[in-house]
Coordinates of C-alpha atoms in Angstrom, one line a residue:
Chain A
M277 CA 28.5 -16.8 73.8
S278 CA 26.9 -13.5 73.7
N279 CA 28.8 -10.2 73.6
I280 CA 27.7 -8.0 76.6
P281 CA 29.7 -4.7 76.8
E282 CA 30.3 -3.5 80.3
N283 CA 29.5 0.1 79.7
L284 CA 25.8 -0.4 78.8
R285 CA 22.6 -1.1 80.8
Y286 CA 20.3 -3.9 79.9
S287 CA 16.5 -4.7 80.1
K288 CA 14.8 -8.1 80.5
D289 CA 13.4 -7.7 77.0
H290 CA 17.0 -7.7 75.7
E291 CA 17.4 -4.1 74.9
W292 CA 20.5 -2.1 75.7
V293 CA 20.8 1.5 76.7
S294 CA 23.8 3.9 76.5
V295 CA 23.4 7.1 78.4
E296 CA 24.8 10.5 77.6
G297 CA 23.4 13.3 79.8
D298 CA 19.6 12.8 79.6
V299 CA 19.6 11.1 76.2
A300 CA 19.5 7.3 76.0
T301 CA 20.6 5.4 72.9
I302 CA 18.6 2.2 72.6
G303 CA 19.2 -1.0 70.6
I304 CA 18.8 -4.8 71.0
T305 CA 21.5 -7.0 72.4
D306 CA 23.7 -9.5 70.7
Y307 CA 21.7 -12.3 72.3
A308 CA 18.5 -10.8 70.9
Q309 CA 19.8 -10.4 67.3
S310 CA 21.2 -13.9 67.4
S311 CA 17.9 -15.3 68.5
L312 CA 16.0 -13.4 65.8
G313 CA 18.3 -14.4 62.9
D314 CA 18.8 -12.3 59.8
V315 CA 17.1 -8.9 60.4
V316 CA 15.4 -7.6 57.3
Y317 CA 13.2 -4.7 58.6
V318 CA 13.0 -2.4 61.5
D319 CA 9.8 -0.5 62.1
F320 CA 10.5 2.8 64.0
P321 CA 8.6 5.5 65.7
R322 CA 9.1 9.1 64.5
A323 CA 11.2 11.7 66.2
G324 CA 8.9 13.6 68.5
D325 CA 6.8 10.5 69.5
K326 CA 6.6 10.1 73.2
F327 CA 6.6 6.7 75.0
A328 CA 6.0 5.6 78.6
T329 CA 8.4 3.1 80.1
H330 CA 8.0 -0.4 78.7
E331 CA 5.8 0.7 75.9
A332 CA 6.2 -1.0 72.5
F333 CA 7.7 1.6 70.2
G334 CA 8.5 -0.5 67.2
S335 CA 9.4 -3.9 65.9
V336 CA 12.3 -5.7 64.5
E337 CA 11.7 -8.4 61.9
S338 CA 13.9 -11.2 60.7
V339 CA 13.1 -13.6 57.9
K340 CA 11.5 -15.9 60.4
A341 CA 10.1 -13.8 63.2
V342 CA 8.8 -10.5 64.5
S343 CA 9.9 -9.1 67.8
E344 CA 8.5 -6.0 69.4
I345 CA 10.9 -3.5 70.9
F346 CA 10.0 -1.9 74.2
T347 CA 11.2 1.4 75.6
P348 CA 13.3 0.5 78.6
V349 CA 13.1 4.2 79.6
G350 CA 10.2 6.6 79.1
G351 CA 10.7 9.9 77.1
E352 CA 10.6 11.5 73.7
V353 CA 12.2 10.1 70.6
V354 CA 14.8 12.6 69.4
E355 CA 16.4 10.6 66.6
V356 CA 16.0 7.3 64.8
N357 CA 18.7 5.4 63.0
E358 CA 17.6 5.9 59.4
G359 CA 20.6 3.9 58.3
L360 CA 18.7 0.7 59.2
N361 CA 16.2 1.3 56.4
D362 CA 18.9 0.5 53.9
A363 CA 21.0 -1.7 56.1
P364 CA 18.9 -3.6 58.6
E365 CA 21.6 -6.2 58.7
S366 CA 23.6 -3.8 60.9
V367 CA 21.4 -5.0 63.8
N368 CA 23.0 -8.5 63.3
N369 CA 26.5 -7.3 62.4
D370 CA 27.0 -4.5 64.9
P371 CA 24.2 -4.6 67.5
Y372 CA 25.9 -2.2 69.9
G373 CA 27.2 0.2 67.1
D374 CA 25.7 0.8 63.7
G375 CA 22.7 -1.3 64.8
W376 CA 21.4 1.2 67.3
M377 CA 17.7 2.0 66.8
V378 CA 16.5 5.2 68.6
K379 CA 17.7 8.0 70.9
V380 CA 15.2 9.0 73.6
K381 CA 15.3 12.1 75.8
M382 CA 14.5 10.5 79.1
D383 CA 11.7 11.9 81.4
N384 CA 13.6 10.4 84.3
P385 CA 17.3 9.7 83.7
G386 CA 17.3 7.6 86.9
E387 CA 15.5 4.9 85.1
A388 CA 18.5 3.8 83.1
D389 CA 20.5 3.4 86.4
A390 CA 17.9 1.0 87.6
M391 CA 18.4 -1.3 84.6
M392 CA 20.7 -4.4 84.7
S393 CA 24.5 -4.1 84.6
S394 CA 26.4 -6.3 82.1
A395 CA 27.1 -8.7 84.9
E396 CA 23.5 -8.8 86.0
Y397 CA 22.4 -9.3 82.4
E398 CA 24.8 -12.1 81.9
E399 CA 23.4 -13.8 85.0
Y400 CA 19.9 -13.2 83.7
L401 CA 20.7 -14.8 80.3
S402 CA 22.3 -17.8 82.0
S403 CA 19.2 -18.4 84.1
N404 CA 16.6 -17.5 81.5
G405 CA 18.3 -17.7 78.2
Chain B
M238 CA 7.9 -40.8 76.4
S239 CA 5.4 -39.3 74.0
T240 CA 6.8 -35.8 74.5
E241 CA 10.3 -36.6 73.4
L242 CA 11.2 -35.2 70.0
K243 CA 12.0 -37.6 67.2
K244 CA 15.4 -37.3 65.7
T245 CA 16.7 -38.0 62.2
P246 CA 19.9 -39.9 61.7
L247 CA 21.6 -36.6 61.0
N248 CA 20.7 -34.9 64.3
G249 CA 24.3 -35.0 65.6
V250 CA 25.5 -33.6 62.3
H251 CA 23.1 -30.6 62.6
R252 CA 24.3 -29.9 66.1
E253 CA 28.0 -30.1 65.1
L254 CA 27.2 -27.7 62.2
G255 CA 25.8 -25.2 64.7
G256 CA 22.2 -25.8 63.6
K257 CA 19.6 -23.9 65.7
M258 CA 17.2 -26.8 66.6
V259 CA 13.4 -26.4 66.9
D260 CA 10.4 -28.7 67.3
F261 CA 9.0 -29.2 63.9
G262 CA 5.9 -31.3 64.0
G263 CA 7.4 -33.4 66.8
W264 CA 10.8 -33.6 65.1
D265 CA 14.0 -32.0 66.4
M266 CA 15.2 -30.2 63.2
P267 CA 17.5 -27.4 62.3
V268 CA 15.7 -24.1 61.5
Q269 CA 19.0 -22.6 60.3
Y270 CA 22.8 -23.1 60.6
K271 CA 25.6 -20.6 61.2
A272 CA 25.4 -18.9 57.8
G273 CA 21.8 -17.9 58.4
V274 CA 18.6 -18.2 56.4
I275 CA 19.5 -15.5 53.8
E276 CA 22.9 -17.0 53.0
E277 CA 21.4 -20.5 52.9
H278 CA 18.6 -19.4 50.6
M279 CA 21.0 -17.6 48.2
A280 CA 23.4 -20.6 48.2
T281 CA 20.5 -22.8 46.9
R282 CA 19.4 -20.2 44.3
T283 CA 22.9 -19.5 43.0
R284 CA 25.0 -22.6 43.9
A285 CA 23.8 -25.5 46.0
G286 CA 22.0 -26.2 49.3
L287 CA 21.8 -29.5 51.2
F288 CA 18.7 -30.4 53.2
D289 CA 18.0 -33.1 55.7
V290 CA 14.4 -34.2 54.9
S291 CA 14.7 -37.6 56.6
H292 CA 11.6 -36.8 58.7
M293 CA 9.4 -37.2 55.6
G294 CA 7.3 -40.4 55.7
E295 CA 7.6 -43.3 53.2
I296 CA 4.8 -45.8 52.6
W297 CA 5.0 -48.8 50.3
V298 CA 2.0 -50.1 48.4
E299 CA 2.7 -53.4 46.8
G300 CA 0.6 -56.0 45.0
P301 CA -1.6 -56.4 41.9
D302 CA -4.1 -53.8 43.1
A303 CA -1.5 -51.2 44.1
I304 CA -2.2 -48.8 41.2
A305 CA -6.0 -49.0 41.5
F306 CA -5.8 -48.5 45.2
V307 CA -3.7 -45.4 45.2
N308 CA -5.8 -44.1 42.3
R309 CA -8.8 -44.3 44.5
L310 CA -7.2 -42.4 47.3
T311 CA -5.4 -39.6 45.4
T312 CA -6.3 -36.9 42.9
N313 CA -3.7 -37.3 40.2
D314 CA -4.0 -40.2 37.7
V315 CA -1.7 -43.0 38.8
T316 CA -2.4 -45.0 35.6
K317 CA -0.4 -42.3 33.7
L318 CA 2.8 -43.1 35.6
A319 CA 5.5 -45.1 33.9
D320 CA 8.1 -47.2 35.8
G321 CA 10.7 -44.8 37.1
Q322 CA 8.3 -41.8 37.1
A323 CA 6.9 -39.8 40.0
H324 CA 4.1 -37.3 40.4
Y325 CA 2.8 -34.8 42.9
S326 CA -0.7 -35.6 44.2
C327 CA -3.1 -35.2 47.1
F328 CA -5.1 -37.5 49.4
T329 CA -8.6 -36.0 49.5
N330 CA -11.4 -36.6 52.1
H331 CA -15.1 -37.1 51.4
D332 CA -15.7 -33.3 51.4
G333 CA -12.9 -32.8 48.8
G334 CA -10.5 -31.3 51.4
V335 CA -6.9 -32.3 51.5
V336 CA -5.7 -35.0 53.9
D337 CA -2.2 -34.5 52.8
D338 CA -0.1 -33.8 49.7
L339 CA 2.4 -36.3 48.6
L340 CA 4.7 -37.8 45.9
V341 CA 3.8 -41.1 44.2
Y342 CA 6.7 -43.0 42.8
R343 CA 6.1 -45.9 40.5
F344 CA 8.8 -48.6 40.8
G345 CA 6.8 -51.2 38.9
P346 CA 3.2 -52.1 37.9
E347 CA 2.7 -53.6 41.4
R348 CA 5.0 -51.4 43.4
L349 CA 4.4 -47.8 44.5
L350 CA 6.1 -45.6 47.0
L351 CA 4.2 -42.8 48.7
V352 CA 6.3 -40.0 50.2
V353 CA 4.2 -37.9 52.7
N354 CA 4.7 -35.0 55.1
A355 CA 6.5 -35.7 58.4
A356 CA 3.8 -34.3 60.7
T357 CA 1.0 -36.1 58.9
T358 CA 2.7 -39.5 58.4
E359 CA 0.7 -41.2 61.2
K360 CA -2.6 -39.6 60.1
D361 CA -1.9 -40.6 56.5
W362 CA -1.0 -44.1 57.5
A363 CA -4.3 -44.5 59.5
W364 CA -6.2 -43.0 56.5
I365 CA -4.6 -45.3 54.0
R366 CA -5.2 -48.4 56.1
S367 CA -8.8 -47.5 56.8
H368 CA -9.5 -47.6 53.1
H369 CA -7.7 -50.9 52.6
S370 CA -10.5 -53.5 52.1
E371 CA -10.2 -57.2 52.0
H372 CA -10.9 -57.1 48.3
D373 CA -7.7 -55.1 47.6
D374 CA -4.9 -57.5 46.7
L375 CA -2.0 -55.5 48.1
A376 CA 0.3 -55.0 51.1
L377 CA 0.9 -51.7 52.9
R378 CA 4.1 -50.9 54.7
N379 CA 5.0 -47.8 56.7
A380 CA 8.7 -47.7 55.9
S381 CA 9.4 -44.2 57.3
A382 CA 12.0 -45.5 59.7
D383 CA 13.8 -47.4 56.9
Y384 CA 15.0 -44.3 55.0
C385 CA 17.0 -41.2 55.4
Q386 CA 16.3 -38.5 52.7
I387 CA 18.8 -35.9 51.7
A388 CA 17.9 -33.2 49.2
I389 CA 20.6 -31.5 47.2
Q390 CA 19.2 -28.5 45.3
G391 CA 20.4 -25.6 43.2
P392 CA 22.1 -24.9 39.8
R393 CA 25.3 -26.8 40.9
A394 CA 23.4 -29.8 42.4
L395 CA 23.8 -32.0 39.2
E396 CA 27.5 -31.4 38.9
I397 CA 28.2 -32.0 42.6
L398 CA 26.1 -35.3 42.7
K399 CA 27.8 -36.5 39.5
K400 CA 31.1 -36.8 41.4
L401 CA 29.6 -39.4 43.7
T402 CA 27.7 -41.7 41.4
E403 CA 28.1 -43.7 38.1
T404 CA 24.4 -43.3 37.5
D405 CA 23.7 -41.1 34.5
L406 CA 22.1 -38.2 36.3
T407 CA 21.6 -36.1 33.2
G408 CA 19.4 -38.9 31.9
I409 CA 17.0 -38.6 34.8
K410 CA 14.3 -36.1 33.7
Y411 CA 12.4 -33.8 36.1
Y412 CA 10.1 -35.9 38.2
W413 CA 11.7 -39.2 37.2
F414 CA 14.0 -41.3 39.4
T415 CA 16.3 -44.3 39.4
E416 CA 17.9 -46.8 41.8
G417 CA 21.6 -46.5 41.9
E418 CA 24.5 -45.8 44.2
V419 CA 25.7 -42.6 45.8
D420 CA 29.2 -42.8 47.3
G421 CA 28.8 -46.5 47.1
V422 CA 25.6 -46.5 49.0
P423 CA 22.5 -48.1 47.4
A424 CA 20.0 -45.2 47.0
I425 CA 16.9 -44.0 45.2
I426 CA 17.9 -41.0 43.2
S427 CA 15.0 -38.7 42.4
R428 CA 15.0 -35.5 40.3
T429 CA 12.6 -33.7 42.5
G430 CA 12.6 -31.0 45.1
Y431 CA 10.8 -28.3 47.1
T432 CA 12.9 -25.2 46.3
G433 CA 12.1 -24.2 42.7
E434 CA 15.6 -25.2 41.6
D435 CA 16.9 -28.2 39.7
G436 CA 18.2 -30.9 42.1
F437 CA 17.8 -34.3 43.5
E438 CA 16.3 -36.1 46.5
V439 CA 18.3 -39.1 47.6
Y440 CA 16.7 -41.9 49.7
A441 CA 19.0 -44.5 51.5
A442 CA 19.3 -46.6 54.6
P443 CA 19.3 -44.4 57.7
D444 CA 22.6 -45.8 58.9
K445 CA 24.2 -44.4 55.8
A446 CA 22.8 -40.9 56.3
V447 CA 25.9 -39.4 57.9
Q448 CA 28.2 -40.9 55.2
L449 CA 26.0 -39.5 52.4
W450 CA 25.6 -36.1 53.9
N451 CA 29.4 -35.7 54.5
A452 CA 30.1 -37.0 51.0
M453 CA 27.8 -34.4 49.4
M454 CA 29.1 -31.6 51.6
H455 CA 32.7 -32.5 50.6
A456 CA 31.9 -32.9 46.9
G457 CA 30.2 -29.5 46.9
S458 CA 32.7 -27.6 48.9
D459 CA 34.4 -26.1 45.8
D460 CA 31.0 -25.0 44.6
G461 CA 30.1 -23.3 47.9
I462 CA 27.4 -25.8 49.0
L463 CA 25.7 -24.8 52.3
P464 CA 23.6 -26.9 54.7
C465 CA 20.2 -25.4 54.8
G466 CA 17.6 -25.4 57.5
L467 CA 13.8 -25.4 57.6
A468 CA 13.7 -21.6 57.4
A469 CA 15.4 -21.5 54.0
R470 CA 13.4 -24.5 52.9
N471 CA 10.3 -22.4 53.7
T472 CA 11.4 -19.2 51.9
L473 CA 12.6 -21.2 48.9
R474 CA 9.3 -23.0 48.5
L475 CA 7.3 -19.8 49.1
E476 CA 9.2 -17.9 46.3
A477 CA 8.4 -20.9 44.1
A478 CA 4.7 -20.7 45.4
M479 CA 4.7 -24.3 46.4
S480 CA 2.1 -25.3 48.9
L481 CA 2.8 -26.2 52.5
Y482 CA 0.4 -28.6 54.3
G483 CA -1.2 -26.8 57.2
H484 CA -0.9 -23.5 55.4
E485 CA -2.1 -23.6 51.8
L486 CA -3.5 -27.1 52.2
G487 CA -5.7 -28.6 54.9
D488 CA -8.7 -30.8 55.6
D489 CA -11.1 -28.0 54.9
I490 CA -9.3 -26.7 51.7
A491 CA -10.0 -28.2 48.3
P492 CA -7.0 -28.7 46.0
L493 CA -8.8 -26.7 43.4
E494 CA -8.9 -23.7 45.7
A495 CA -5.2 -24.0 46.4
G496 CA -4.4 -23.9 42.6
L497 CA -3.8 -27.6 42.4
G498 CA -6.3 -28.2 39.6
W499 CA -3.4 -29.5 37.5
I500 CA -3.1 -32.6 39.8
T501 CA -6.8 -32.9 40.4
K502 CA -7.8 -35.2 37.5
L503 CA -11.6 -35.1 37.6
G504 CA -11.6 -36.7 34.2
K505 CA -9.7 -39.8 35.2
E506 CA -11.5 -43.1 35.0
A507 CA -11.2 -44.1 38.6
E508 CA -13.5 -42.7 41.2
F509 CA -11.5 -41.1 44.0
I510 CA -12.6 -40.0 47.4
G511 CA -14.1 -36.6 47.3
K512 CA -14.3 -36.5 43.5
D513 CA -18.0 -35.8 43.4
K514 CA -17.7 -32.9 45.8
L515 CA -14.7 -31.5 43.8
A516 CA -16.6 -31.9 40.5
A517 CA -19.6 -30.0 41.9
M518 CA -17.4 -27.3 43.3
K519 CA -15.8 -26.8 39.9
E520 CA -19.2 -26.8 38.2
A521 CA -20.5 -24.2 40.6
G522 CA -17.4 -22.0 40.3
L523 CA -14.8 -21.6 43.1
K524 CA -15.7 -19.1 45.8
R525 CA -12.2 -18.6 47.0
K526 CA -8.8 -19.0 45.4
L527 CA -5.2 -18.9 46.6
A528 CA -3.5 -15.7 45.4
G529 CA 0.1 -14.6 45.5
F530 CA 0.7 -11.0 46.6
E531 CA 3.6 -8.7 47.2
M532 CA 3.8 -5.8 49.6
T533 CA 3.8 -2.4 48.0
E534 CA 4.4 -0.5 51.3
P535 CA 7.0 -1.3 53.9
G536 CA 5.9 -4.2 56.1
I537 CA 6.0 -7.9 56.2
A538 CA 2.9 -10.1 56.0
R539 CA 3.0 -13.1 58.3
D540 CA 1.0 -16.3 58.5
G541 CA -2.5 -15.7 59.9
F542 CA -2.7 -11.9 59.2
D543 CA -6.0 -10.7 57.9
V544 CA -6.4 -9.3 54.3
Y545 CA -8.8 -6.4 53.6
I546 CA -10.3 -5.4 50.3
N547 CA -12.3 -2.2 50.0
G548 CA -12.4 -1.9 53.8
E549 CA -13.8 -5.4 54.4
K550 CA -12.1 -8.5 55.7
A551 CA -11.6 -10.7 52.6
G552 CA -9.2 -13.4 53.6
V553 CA -6.2 -14.6 55.6
V554 CA -2.5 -14.9 54.8
T555 CA -1.5 -18.6 54.7
S556 CA 2.2 -17.9 54.3
G557 CA 4.0 -14.6 54.4
S558 CA 7.7 -13.8 54.5
P559 CA 10.5 -11.7 53.2
A560 CA 11.7 -13.3 49.9
P561 CA 15.5 -13.3 50.2
F562 CA 16.3 -13.8 46.5
L563 CA 13.5 -11.5 45.1
K564 CA 14.2 -9.0 47.9
K565 CA 10.5 -8.3 48.3
N566 CA 8.0 -9.1 51.0
I567 CA 5.6 -11.7 49.6
G568 CA 2.8 -14.0 50.7
L569 CA -0.1 -16.3 49.7
A570 CA -3.6 -15.7 50.8
F571 CA -7.1 -17.2 50.2
L572 CA -9.2 -14.5 48.6
P573 CA -12.8 -14.4 47.2
A574 CA -12.3 -15.6 43.6
E575 CA -13.4 -12.3 42.1
F576 CA -10.5 -10.5 44.0
A577 CA -7.8 -13.1 43.3
N578 CA -6.6 -11.7 40.0
P579 CA -3.2 -10.0 39.4
G580 CA -3.4 -6.3 39.8
Q581 CA -6.0 -6.4 42.6
E582 CA -5.0 -4.0 45.4
I583 CA -5.3 -5.4 48.9
K584 CA -4.4 -4.4 52.4
V585 CA -2.7 -6.6 55.0
D586 CA -3.5 -6.0 58.6
I587 CA 0.0 -5.9 60.2
R588 CA -0.5 -5.5 63.9
G589 CA -3.4 -3.2 63.5
K590 CA -1.9 -1.2 60.6
Q591 CA -3.4 -1.6 57.1
V592 CA -0.5 -2.0 54.7
A593 CA -0.8 -2.0 50.9
A594 CA -0.1 -5.0 48.8
V595 CA -1.0 -6.1 45.3
V596 CA -2.0 -9.5 43.9
V597 CA 0.7 -10.8 41.5
P598 CA 1.1 -13.9 39.2
T599 CA 2.6 -17.0 40.8
P600 CA 5.2 -18.5 41.1
F601 CA 6.9 -15.4 42.4
Y602 CA 10.2 -17.0 41.3
K603 CA 10.9 -19.2 38.3
R604 CA 14.3 -20.5 37.5
E605 CA 15.8 -19.9 34.1
K606 CA 16.2 -23.2 32.3

């Protein structure tokens, strides 16, 4: 069973978003990391890069597979989790904590509200997972 | 139903162990278990790993002409095998391409067992039968359904398997085999494998598969044995630079190009299919060669990615992956022969980005003996 914290918002591409003010912290869900398997490499954008909603901003790679990560919300990257360069396994071990990937200053903070709630994401997983 | 996946006798065991099941060449197989590919890979390198390879195909060739027949179909020299000995070989087509790679086991002067890849078993069976003429005094039997095959691999494999058999395992040299019992079950015990480690492949009746698997898991529990899926099998064989059919080998790839000159016995007495083409290719000099490379910039090369040299497309990655034991990102690629030497700088096109790599000697990993 996947862990789906209630305080986060979710995308259909299995990203999660945590919002503080107009800054969204973005990572991939427990379901996504479990499907990928052992994560060995995360390819990030740079701070300052700007992305539109649903643009590929990087990739997360396991031994077996590559998965692109999409921005669930548009905006400017203000910070990336450099810790994942040395410990990419954090994405597996702590997907909602140390495994976070980027922080984005949102162009339109309302976008995050329009994402799925934990209950909706759970429903989405059970019908599409 | 032709779409239904085939199952090995260990299918239920894989599911109980939390195996993540995938379609592998029409077989429902575990790609990894709960521990994950890195743990499974490391267990095999440092302790022991257990693999269900029951999907492999087994074909018996029996009769007075068995050796001559197999010698005509394969590149290695079957006349050099002694009873109880096995070797790695290839079926080649008339163009010198590889129909499949296989193991040939000699049980006796009139009795050979061919072990072939799962996804190509039917193709091989048809190929072999199509070359069986009425002049060949022999019988062919596709016995793939009569065997389970379990591989126990790693530095502790010998000690673990010893607990389950009275057969003198130490006396079986690499690429030799014997018939004996494992946990009281009649079995072919072969000192072979596809991981770059010491170990054994055990063939037995399929209805004994679960008993054998559980016995080996239990015997190896103190040594930290782990069940290993296809993902670890792939990274282990890639570190050891062993070819995988459909990647480094195929109908349009000559064994010489894939670095299998050592099993392509152009000097053997018997004519074999494609020998003339291979001899001509060797005489003219190979145009492309399989090369091992490691990434020198961050990035992971994957199967099918293009390789560039001096700004021009020069080849394609046949297998690329992180190497869990070596902790590098490695791969194999066919390159023009003049660029296939260690030290050659190359670029791998990773989703549109040219990432630096360098050709290195293979195998990437070699166990200490």
